[in-house]
């Protein structure tokens, strides 16, 4: 019976689909990276406005599953200061319209200095690798994932520190099961 239930669950999980999200862009030293907005992070814009406020201001006319937030920001570090250099809505289209910076920031044009951001932006440098309870290379015993990241810390939009960091996302329940095995 257990084998039957396991096979049924495995078959069901293989049929589950999700859409990869369009991420914000982060440019530092002329190199483009992605700010992973789902499920591990958020756009720096969400430190200024709540999600519902952003949606209300954008007045979206439909959406696509790859851009449920309805927008995409391009952020760049220029002279150790973070700027929003572009904000578009409906990022799924080939030529998405630019959002008027007056609407969000009271500025006439981009780039806009991100003085509201006193937080960090973490950029994944390596692929996510599974963390396991055991040494075997199987999907069983996976308790989370890890990767290397570069972390950029900002205070009022000014870059104050950057460092490389090992990020571990460990799920509580499987980790407790691992401890029971030890």
C-alpha angles and dihedrals in degrees: 000000000000090000091051093051091046092051091048092050091047092051091048093049092051090057095054113107131190132181120241109238126238104246131210115258122240118195121194125166088356093300121119121224133169125248100216104226098177130081100339105040150011138236116263086239088069089065088065101038134021119247094254091049091053092050092049093050093047093053092205120208099209131325143226128230093243092059107034089155089063096225145061125210129203112209126189135185108225118176090345092305124111116233133183101226098178140008120188131180125218091026092185094076121088093243108023117193119254116244113239105249089215089069096060106019110020088240125130097221147002140297098068119189109239095222091153093067116098098156141079133272115211119204118196111232100180138034117272111264122199120251110217137193091220135038095245120109098236137115090246114089094029107145100172145315137273136199142163117258139181110227121206115196120204133191114195087340095308117123104237103165142004129190142160116250139180108234119205120189104192121180112226101219098049090043090056089050088053091053089053089055093052 
